PDB file of C-alpha atoms and ligand atoms in Angstrom:
ATOM      1  CA  MET O1027      30.063  -4.539  -6.625  1.00 48.00           C
ATOM      2  CA  ASN O1028      31.216  -1.163  -7.929  1.00 54.00           C
ATOM      3  CA  GLU O1029      30.338   2.492  -7.097  1.00 53.00           C
ATOM      4  CA  ALA O1030      27.193   2.367  -9.234  1.00 51.00           C
ATOM      5  CA  THR O1031      25.704  -0.386  -7.009  1.00 65.00           C
ATOM      6  CA  ARG O1032      26.822   1.154  -3.758  1.00 76.00           C
ATOM      7  CA  PHE O1033      24.188   1.881  -1.183  1.00 85.00           C
ATOM      8  CA  SER O1034      22.744   5.377  -1.744  1.00 87.00           C
ATOM      9  CA  PRO O1035      20.217   6.413   0.857  1.00 87.00           C
ATOM     10  CA  GLU O1036      18.767   9.105  -1.285  1.00 87.00           C
ATOM     11  CA  ARG O1037      17.495   6.450  -3.604  1.00 89.00           C
ATOM     12  CA  CYS O1038      15.672   4.543  -0.841  1.00 93.00           C
ATOM     13  CA  ARG O1039      11.857   4.817  -0.929  1.00 95.00           C
ATOM     14  CA  ARG O1040      11.841   3.453   2.657  1.00 97.00           C
ATOM     15  CA  LEU O1041      14.819   4.015   4.966  1.00 98.00           C
ATOM     16  CA  ILE O1042      15.419   2.812   8.546  1.00 98.00           C
ATOM     17  CA  VAL O1043      17.749   5.006  10.606  1.00 98.00           C
ATOM     18  CA  LYS O1044      19.159   3.544  13.772  1.00 97.00           C
ATOM     19  CA  VAL O1045      20.577   5.881  16.317  1.00 97.00           C
ATOM     20  CA  GLY O1046      22.940   4.466  18.989  1.00 93.00           C
ATOM     21  CA  SER O1047      22.776   5.350  22.667  1.00 92.00           C
ATOM     22  CA  ALA O1048      26.201   6.956  22.717  1.00 90.00           C
ATOM     23  CA  LEU O1049      24.996   9.513  20.019  1.00 94.00           C
ATOM     24  CA  LEU O1050      21.777  10.339  21.853  1.00 95.00           C
ATOM     25  CA  VAL O1051      22.951  10.497  25.432  1.00 93.00           C
ATOM     26  CA  ASP O1052      26.268  12.055  26.663  1.00 92.00           C
ATOM     27  CA  PRO O1053      28.309  10.322  29.306  1.00 87.00           C
ATOM     28  CA  ASP O1054      26.449  12.208  31.968  1.00 86.00           C
ATOM     29  CA  GLY O1055      23.164  10.799  30.820  1.00 87.00           C
ATOM     30  CA  ALA O1056      21.832  13.958  29.281  1.00 91.00           C
ATOM     31  CA  ILE O1057      20.342  14.092  25.709  1.00 95.00           C
ATOM     32  CA  ARG O1058      22.731  15.333  23.078  1.00 95.00           C
ATOM     33  CA  ARG O1059      20.282  17.851  21.706  1.00 96.00           C
ATOM     34  CA  PRO O1060      22.276  19.940  19.375  1.00 95.00           C
ATOM     35  CA  TRP O1061      23.457  16.975  17.419  1.00 96.00           C
ATOM     36  CA  LEU O1062      19.992  15.343  17.471  1.00 97.00           C
ATOM     37  CA  GLU O1063      18.535  18.552  16.026  1.00 97.00           C
ATOM     38  CA  THR O1064      20.859  18.295  13.066  1.00 97.00           C
ATOM     39  CA  LEU O1065      19.727  14.688  12.470  1.00 97.00           C
ATOM     40  CA  VAL O1066      16.199  15.611  12.692  1.00 98.00           C
ATOM     41  CA  GLU O1067      16.687  18.413  10.171  1.00 98.00           C
ATOM     42  CA  ASP O1068      18.070  15.853   7.742  1.00 96.00           C
ATOM     43  CA  VAL O1069      15.225  13.377   8.433  1.00 97.00           C
ATOM     44  CA  ALA O1070      12.631  16.172   7.881  1.00 97.00           C
ATOM     45  CA  ALA O1071      14.254  17.267   4.560  1.00 96.00           C
ATOM     46  CA  ARG O1072      14.062  13.659   3.309  1.00 95.00           C
ATOM     47  CA  ALA O1073      10.623  13.111   4.672  1.00 95.00           C
ATOM     48  CA  HIS O1074       9.299  16.335   3.074  1.00 94.00           C
ATOM     49  CA  ALA O1075      10.693  15.265  -0.148  1.00 94.00           C
ATOM     50  CA  GLY O1076       8.648  12.063   0.001  1.00 94.00           C
ATOM     51  CA  GLN O1077      11.000   9.549   1.412  1.00 97.00           C
ATOM     52  CA  GLN O1078       9.647   7.356   4.242  1.00 98.00           C
ATOM     53  CA  ILE O1079      11.853   7.128   7.166  1.00 98.00           C
ATOM     54  CA  ALA O1080      11.442   5.097  10.406  1.00 98.00           C
ATOM     55  CA  ILE O1081      13.847   5.655  13.329  1.00 98.00           C
ATOM     56  CA  VAL O1082      15.045   2.864  15.558  1.00 98.00           C
ATOM     57  CA  SER O1083      16.137   4.740  18.698  1.00 98.00           C
ATOM     58  CA  SER O1084      18.296   3.486  21.501  1.00 95.00           C
ATOM     59  CA  GLY O1085      19.029   5.408  24.564  1.00 95.00           C
ATOM     60  CA  ALA O1086      16.109   4.422  26.944  1.00 96.00           C
ATOM     61  CA  ILE O1087      18.287   2.556  29.368  1.00 94.00           C
ATOM     62  CA  ALA O1088      21.078   5.222  29.381  1.00 94.00           C
ATOM     63  CA  LEU O1089      18.499   8.000  30.014  1.00 96.00           C
ATOM     64  CA  GLY O1090      16.641   6.229  32.559  1.00 96.00           C
ATOM     65  CA  ALA O1091      19.613   5.169  34.525  1.00 95.00           C
ATOM     66  CA  ARG O1092      20.560   8.879  34.981  1.00 94.00           C
ATOM     67  CA  ARG O1093      17.079   9.739  36.140  1.00 95.00           C
ATOM     68  CA  LEU O1094      16.953   6.841  38.674  1.00 97.00           C
ATOM     69  CA  GLY O1095      20.541   7.313  39.756  1.00 96.00           C
ATOM     70  CA  LEU O1096      21.359   3.561  38.853  1.00 96.00           C
ATOM     71  CA  PRO O1097      25.007   2.331  38.657  1.00 93.00           C
ATOM     72  CA  GLY O1098      26.712   0.847  35.610  1.00 91.00           C
ATOM     73  CA  GLY O1099      24.580   2.905  33.223  1.00 90.00           C
ATOM     74  CA  GLY O1100      21.485   0.988  34.335  1.00 92.00           C
ATOM     75  CA  ARG O1101      22.973  -2.379  33.003  1.00 91.00           C
ATOM     76  CA  ALA O1102      24.015  -3.876  36.341  1.00 93.00           C
ATOM     77  CA  SER O1103      20.934  -6.346  36.298  1.00 93.00           C
ATOM     78  CA  LEU O1104      18.016  -7.086  34.072  1.00 91.00           C
ATOM     79  CA  GLU O1105      15.697  -5.598  36.571  1.00 94.00           C
ATOM     80  CA  ASP O1106      17.651  -2.444  36.521  1.00 95.00           C
ATOM     81  CA  ALA O1107      17.724  -2.223  32.732  1.00 93.00           C
ATOM     82  CA  GLN O1108      14.023  -2.806  32.691  1.00 94.00           C
ATOM     83  CA  ALA O1109      13.318  -0.057  35.261  1.00 96.00           C
ATOM     84  CA  ALA O1110      15.655   2.310  33.332  1.00 96.00           C
ATOM     85  CA  ALA O1111      14.111   1.492  30.048  1.00 95.00           C
ATOM     86  CA  ALA O1112      10.696   2.148  31.363  1.00 96.00           C
ATOM     87  CA  THR O1113      11.779   5.425  32.828  1.00 97.00           C
ATOM     88  CA  GLY O1114      13.920   6.438  29.839  1.00 96.00           C
ATOM     89  CA  GLN O1115      11.663   5.460  27.061  1.00 97.00           C
ATOM     90  CA  ILE O1116       8.957   8.005  28.030  1.00 97.00           C
ATOM     91  CA  ALA O1117      11.671  10.832  28.012  1.00 96.00           C
ATOM     92  CA  LEU O1118      13.104   9.539  24.730  1.00 97.00           C
ATOM     93  CA  ALA O1119       9.675   9.613  23.017  1.00 97.00           C
ATOM     94  CA  HIS O1120       9.087  12.991  24.250  1.00 97.00           C
ATOM     95  CA  VAL O1121      12.331  14.312  22.808  1.00 97.00           C
ATOM     96  CA  TRP O1122      11.863  12.770  19.423  1.00 98.00           C
ATOM     97  CA  ALA O1123       8.146  13.921  19.182  1.00 98.00           C
ATOM     98  CA  GLY O1124       9.136  17.386  20.136  1.00 98.00           C
ATOM     99  CA  LEU O1125      12.106  17.655  17.725  1.00 98.00           C
ATOM    100  CA  LEU O1126      10.002  16.245  14.770  1.00 98.00           C
ATOM    101  CA  LYS O1127       7.085  18.432  15.583  1.00 98.00           C
ATOM    102  CA  ASP O1128       9.388  21.465  15.321  1.00 98.00           C
ATOM    103  CA  LYS O1129      10.061  20.390  11.809  1.00 97.00           C
ATOM    104  CA  GLY O1130       6.373  19.795  10.910  1.00 97.00           C
ATOM    105  CA  LEU O1131       6.464  15.994  11.388  1.00 98.00           C
ATOM    106  CA  ARG O1132       4.342  13.734  13.470  1.00 98.00           C
ATOM    107  CA  ALA O1133       5.963  10.922  15.533  1.00 98.00           C
ATOM    108  CA  ALA O1134       4.602   7.505  16.635  1.00 98.00           C
ATOM    109  CA  GLN O1135       6.031   5.121  19.054  1.00 98.00           C
ATOM    110  CA  ILE O1136       6.379   1.418  18.492  1.00 97.00           C
ATOM    111  CA  LEU O1137       7.900  -0.927  21.074  1.00 97.00           C
ATOM    112  CA  VAL O1138       8.557  -4.554  19.861  1.00 95.00           C
ATOM    113  CA  THR O1139      10.048  -7.693  21.299  1.00 92.00           C
ATOM    114  CA  LEU O1140      11.866 -10.379  19.417  1.00 90.00           C
ATOM    115  CA  GLY O1141       8.717 -12.565  19.994  1.00 91.00           C
ATOM    116  CA  ASP O1142       6.616 -10.002  18.222  1.00 92.00           C
ATOM    117  CA  LEU O1143       8.678 -10.486  15.071  1.00 92.00           C
ATOM    118  CA  GLU O1144       9.070 -14.271  15.306  1.00 92.00           C
ATOM    119  CA  ASP O1145       5.264 -14.865  15.362  1.00 94.00           C
ATOM    120  CA  ARG O1146       3.770 -14.624  11.863  1.00 95.00           C
ATOM    121  CA  ARG O1147       0.493 -12.969  12.762  1.00 96.00           C
ATOM    122  CA  ARG O1148       2.239 -10.348  15.005  1.00 95.00           C
ATOM    123  CA  TYR O1149       4.892  -9.812  12.318  1.00 96.00           C
ATOM    124  CA  LEU O1150       2.085  -9.078   9.781  1.00 96.00           C
ATOM    125  CA  ASN O1151       0.342  -6.773  12.231  1.00 96.00           C
ATOM    126  CA  ALA O1152       3.655  -4.929  12.733  1.00 96.00           C
ATOM    127  CA  THR O1153       4.139  -4.624   9.020  1.00 97.00           C
ATOM    128  CA  ALA O1154       0.724  -3.236   8.600  1.00 97.00           C
ATOM    129  CA  THR O1155       1.015  -0.720  11.333  1.00 97.00           C
ATOM    130  CA  ILE O1156       4.365   0.602  10.217  1.00 97.00           C
ATOM    131  CA  GLY O1157       3.253   0.611   6.496  1.00 97.00           C
ATOM    132  CA  ARG O1158       0.208   2.608   7.415  1.00 98.00           C
ATOM    133  CA  LEU O1159       1.991   5.092   9.589  1.00 98.00           C
ATOM    134  CA  LEU O1160       4.734   5.665   6.869  1.00 97.00           C
ATOM    135  CA  ALA O1161       1.971   6.091   4.318  1.00 96.00           C
ATOM    136  CA  LEU O1162       0.434   8.713   6.544  1.00 96.00           C
ATOM    137  CA  GLY O1163       3.709  10.549   6.591  1.00 95.00           C
ATOM    138  CA  VAL O1164       4.268   9.738  10.288  1.00 98.00           C
ATOM    139  CA  VAL O1165       7.894   8.989  11.472  1.00 98.00           C
ATOM    140  CA  PRO O1166       7.768   5.792  13.625  1.00 98.00           C
ATOM    141  CA  ILE O1167      10.089   5.764  16.544  1.00 98.00           C
ATOM    142  CA  ILE O1168      10.923   2.275  17.292  1.00 98.00           C
ATOM    143  CA  ASN O1169      12.719   0.572  20.225  1.00 97.00           C
ATOM    144  CA  GLU O1170      12.808  -2.893  21.785  1.00 95.00           C
ATOM    145  CA  ASN O1171      10.089  -3.236  24.484  1.00 95.00           C
ATOM    146  CA  ASP O1172      12.861  -3.857  27.128  1.00 91.00           C
ATOM    147  CA  THR O1173      10.474  -3.721  29.994  1.00 90.00           C
ATOM    148  CA  VAL O1174       8.932  -7.047  29.132  1.00 87.00           C
ATOM    149  CA  ALA O1175      11.642  -8.760  27.279  1.00 82.00           C
ATOM    150  CA  THR O1176      13.590 -11.322  29.465  1.00 80.00           C
ATOM    151  CA  GLU O1177      17.350 -12.109  28.910  1.00 77.00           C
ATOM    152  CA  GLN O1178      16.267 -15.162  26.798  1.00 75.00           C
ATOM    153  CA  ILE O1179      13.991 -13.395  24.373  1.00 75.00           C
ATOM    154  CA  ARG O1180      15.729 -10.049  23.950  1.00 82.00           C
ATOM    155  CA  PHE O1181      17.331  -8.636  20.819  1.00 85.00           C
ATOM    156  CA  GLY O1182      19.483  -6.820  23.348  1.00 81.00           C
ATOM    157  CA  ASP O1183      20.917  -4.535  20.740  1.00 90.00           C
ATOM    158  CA  ASN O1184      19.132  -2.362  18.360  1.00 94.00           C
ATOM    159  CA  ASP O1185      21.442  -2.936  15.420  1.00 95.00           C
ATOM    160  CA  ARG O1186      19.706  -6.426  14.742  1.00 95.00           C
ATOM    161  CA  LEU O1187      16.453  -4.840  15.649  1.00 96.00           C
ATOM    162  CA  ALA O1188      16.944  -2.186  12.913  1.00 97.00           C
ATOM    163  CA  ALA O1189      17.753  -4.859  10.339  1.00 97.00           C
ATOM    164  CA  ARG O1190      14.623  -6.768  11.369  1.00 97.00           C
ATOM    165  CA  VAL O1191      12.462  -3.672  11.258  1.00 97.00           C
ATOM    166  CA  GLY O1192      13.905  -3.089   7.758  1.00 98.00           C
ATOM    167  CA  GLN O1193      12.447  -6.520   6.811  1.00 97.00           C
ATOM    168  CA  VAL O1194       9.127  -5.850   8.520  1.00 96.00           C
ATOM    169  CA  ALA O1195       8.899  -2.369   6.891  1.00 97.00           C
ATOM    170  CA  ASP O1196       9.954  -3.651   3.489  1.00 96.00           C
ATOM    171  CA  ALA O1197      12.579  -1.004   3.441  1.00 97.00           C
ATOM    172  CA  ASP O1198      15.415  -0.525   0.872  1.00 96.00           C
ATOM    173  CA  GLY O1199      18.079   0.547   3.190  1.00 97.00           C
ATOM    174  CA  VAL O1200      19.207   0.598   6.836  1.00 98.00           C
ATOM    175  CA  ILE O1201      21.569   3.209   8.266  1.00 97.00           C
ATOM    176  CA  LEU O1202      23.391   2.381  11.607  1.00 97.00           C
ATOM    177  CA  LEU O1203      24.427   5.750  13.083  1.00 96.00           C
ATOM    178  CA  SER O1204      27.108   4.909  15.535  1.00 90.00           C
ATOM    179  CA  ASP O1205      30.286   6.294  17.269  1.00 86.00           C
ATOM    180  CA  ILE O1206      32.304   4.559  14.572  1.00 89.00           C
ATOM    181  CA  ASP O1207      32.386   5.265  10.823  1.00 90.00           C
ATOM    182  CA  GLY O1208      32.321   1.755   9.569  1.00 93.00           C
ATOM    183  CA  LEU O1209      33.961  -1.761   9.810  1.00 94.00           C
ATOM    184  CA  TYR O1210      37.705  -1.725  10.494  1.00 94.00           C
ATOM    185  CA  THR O1211      40.168  -4.646   9.995  1.00 94.00           C
ATOM    186  CA  ALA O1212      40.229  -4.621  13.796  1.00 91.00           C
ATOM    187  CA  ASN O1213      38.630  -2.533  16.614  1.00 90.00           C
ATOM    188  CA  PRO O1214      40.252   0.925  15.969  1.00 89.00           C
ATOM    189  CA  HIS O1215      39.785   2.076  19.606  1.00 85.00           C
ATOM    190  CA  PHE O1216      42.295  -0.572  20.630  1.00 88.00           C
ATOM    191  CA  HIS O1217      44.330  -1.140  17.380  1.00 89.00           C
ATOM    192  CA  ARG O1218      45.779   2.053  16.072  1.00 91.00           C
ATOM    193  CA  ASP O1219      46.909   0.449  12.669  1.00 94.00           C
ATOM    194  CA  ALA O1220      43.227  -0.764  11.925  1.00 94.00           C
ATOM    195  CA  LYS O1221      42.055   0.077   8.518  1.00 95.00           C
ATOM    196  CA  LEU O1222      38.557   1.104   7.318  1.00 95.00           C
ATOM    197  CA  ILE O1223      36.828  -1.304   5.018  1.00 94.00           C
ATOM    198  CA  PRO O1224      34.711   0.924   2.778  1.00 92.00           C
ATOM    199  CA  LEU O1225      32.597  -1.727   1.198  1.00 93.00           C
ATOM    200  CA  VAL O1226      31.715  -5.306   2.168  1.00 93.00           C
ATOM    201  CA  PRO O1227      30.080  -7.131  -0.855  1.00 91.00           C
ATOM    202  CA  HIS O1228      29.781 -10.415   1.088  1.00 91.00           C
ATOM    203  CA  ILE O1229      29.930 -11.201   4.738  1.00 93.00           C
ATOM    204  CA  ASP O1230      32.242 -14.157   5.424  1.00 93.00           C
ATOM    205  CA  GLY O1231      34.371 -15.619   8.230  1.00 93.00           C
ATOM    206  CA  GLU O1232      37.163 -13.102   7.454  1.00 92.00           C
ATOM    207  CA  ILE O1233      34.808 -10.155   7.834  1.00 92.00           C
ATOM    208  CA  GLU O1234      33.224 -11.647  10.977  1.00 91.00           C
ATOM    209  CA  ALA O1235      36.725 -12.093  12.555  1.00 90.00           C
ATOM    210  CA  MET O1236      37.333  -8.284  12.176  1.00 91.00           C
ATOM    211  CA  ALA O1237      34.474  -7.486  14.438  1.00 89.00           C
ATOM    212  CA  ASP O1238      34.365  -7.496  18.302  1.00 82.00           C
ATOM    213  CA  ASN O1239      31.748  -6.472  20.744  1.00 75.00           C
ATOM    214  CA  ARG O1240      33.504  -3.874  22.700  1.00 72.00           C
ATOM    215  CA  SER O1241      31.928  -0.389  22.420  1.00 64.00           C
ATOM    216  CA  ALA O1242      34.096   2.598  23.068  1.00 61.00           C
ATOM    217  CA  SER O1243      31.299   4.370  25.080  1.00 62.00           C
ATOM    218  CA  GLY O1244      30.382   1.339  27.114  1.00 60.00           C
ATOM    219  CA  MET O1245      26.749   2.706  26.628  1.00 63.00           C
ATOM    220  CA  GLY O1246      25.202   0.667  23.779  1.00 63.00           C
ATOM    221  CA  SER O1247      25.292  -3.136  23.789  1.00 66.00           C
ATOM    222  CA  GLY O1248      26.204  -4.665  20.509  1.00 68.00           C
ATOM    223  CA  GLY O1249      29.664  -3.222  19.280  1.00 85.00           C
ATOM    224  CA  MET O1250      30.610  -4.308  15.742  1.00 92.00           C
ATOM    225  CA  VAL O1251      29.461  -7.933  16.099  1.00 92.00           C
ATOM    226  CA  SER O1252      25.826  -7.094  16.340  1.00 93.00           C
ATOM    227  CA  LYS O1253      26.377  -4.625  13.379  1.00 95.00           C
ATOM    228  CA  ILE O1254      27.679  -7.429  11.129  1.00 95.00           C
ATOM    229  CA  GLU O1255      24.808  -9.602  12.163  1.00 95.00           C
ATOM    230  CA  ALA O1256      22.469  -6.799  11.322  1.00 96.00           C
ATOM    231  CA  ALA O1257      24.173  -6.504   7.881  1.00 96.00           C
ATOM    232  CA  ARG O1258      23.676 -10.182   7.436  1.00 96.00           C
ATOM    233  CA  ILE O1259      19.970 -10.094   8.269  1.00 96.00           C
ATOM    234  CA  ALA O1260      19.537  -7.045   6.002  1.00 96.00           C
ATOM    235  CA  ALA O1261      21.607  -8.621   3.039  1.00 95.00           C
ATOM    236  CA  GLY O1262      19.441 -11.726   3.394  1.00 95.00           C
ATOM    237  CA  ALA O1263      16.312  -9.585   2.716  1.00 96.00           C
ATOM    238  CA  GLY O1264      17.993  -7.730  -0.109  1.00 95.00           C
ATOM    239  CA  ILE O1265      18.365  -4.557   1.930  1.00 96.00           C
ATOM    240  CA  ASP O1266      21.450  -2.434   1.863  1.00 96.00           C
ATOM    241  CA  LEU O1267      23.072  -1.429   5.226  1.00 97.00           C
ATOM    242  CA  ALA O1268      25.481   1.287   6.053  1.00 96.00           C
ATOM    243  CA  ILE O1269      27.414   1.910   9.288  1.00 95.00           C
ATOM    244  CA  ILE O1270      27.953   5.611   9.592  1.00 94.00           C
ATOM    245  CA  SER O1271      29.506   7.900  12.295  1.00 93.00           C
ATOM    246  CA  GLY O1272      27.246  10.239  13.939  1.00 92.00           C
ATOM    247  CA  ARG O1273      29.940  12.025  15.626  1.00 90.00           C
ATOM    248  CA  ILE O1274      29.593  14.916  13.339  1.00 89.00           C
ATOM    249  CA  PRO O1275      26.597  17.122  12.779  1.00 91.00           C
ATOM    250  CA  HIS O1276      24.246  16.013   9.955  1.00 90.00           C
TER     251      HIS O1276
HETATM  252  N1  LIG V1622      16.918  -0.821  23.761  1.00 57.75           N
HETATM  253  C1  LIG V1622      18.101  -0.243  24.362  1.00 57.75           C
HETATM  254  C2  LIG V1622      17.729   1.218  24.835  1.00 57.75           C
HETATM  255  O1  LIG V1622      16.783   1.849  24.404  1.00 57.75           O
HETATM  256  C3  LIG V1622      19.316  -0.061  23.574  1.00 57.75           C
HETATM  257  C4  LIG V1622      19.826  -1.371  23.041  1.00 57.75           C
HETATM  258  C5  LIG V1622      21.195  -1.137  22.362  1.00 57.75           C
HETATM  259  O2  LIG V1622      22.134  -0.708  23.016  1.00 57.75           O
HETATM  260  O3  LIG V1622      21.371  -1.391  21.039  1.00 57.75           O
HETATM  261  O4  LIG V1622      18.323   1.682  25.725  1.00 57.75           O
END
């Protein structure tokens, strides 16, 4: 693979943008609004230029945990996580809808479980709904339906969910916005000499061995392991995937 075949988001007709919890919510549990506004500005510019964009948004559990005063970021038990998700999701949807509206865009909320995407009929329903929304110029805001998914049937992380949504939506590209700017030879938060791998043409055992599931924020759930799995799902469907740091505006 050379520069010419490198993933270029501007060439994607349909793009999925996944936003991790640590970008959306600060350590105190408040929305990181100024940063989010810069992201929405970019999404709006692309959408108004005719690109179709769906957002996979984490943050429900982190937001809800703060509102309910739950310990451990709301992840101490499945019941806590579900209560936090139910409480946080409504706030999350409100924030996205408000910010998008300020930029002249309409938002729609879609909550899915793993089961929804494993069952063919429901998969096709989701495909039709997302396709219709995108064709209408609406920006779908997608999250896992954490309130009904049990430990056994959860995605658990929105990285893989974003890749599956990419398949469902017949997208060309998936961007994982994270607190890390890509895959490193080892977790850079713990290994100072770790080096960034700018491009991964094929995922093999050597690449997998570089990933661990420790997140620096402790807020999200997947770490690099779920990002590599997401990349594998996306690649299998012919979709490019990029891991990009959302630590800077825009
Ligand atoms: N669905 C979870 C939430 O909205 C996030 C899962 C993840 O951390 O990737 O809080």
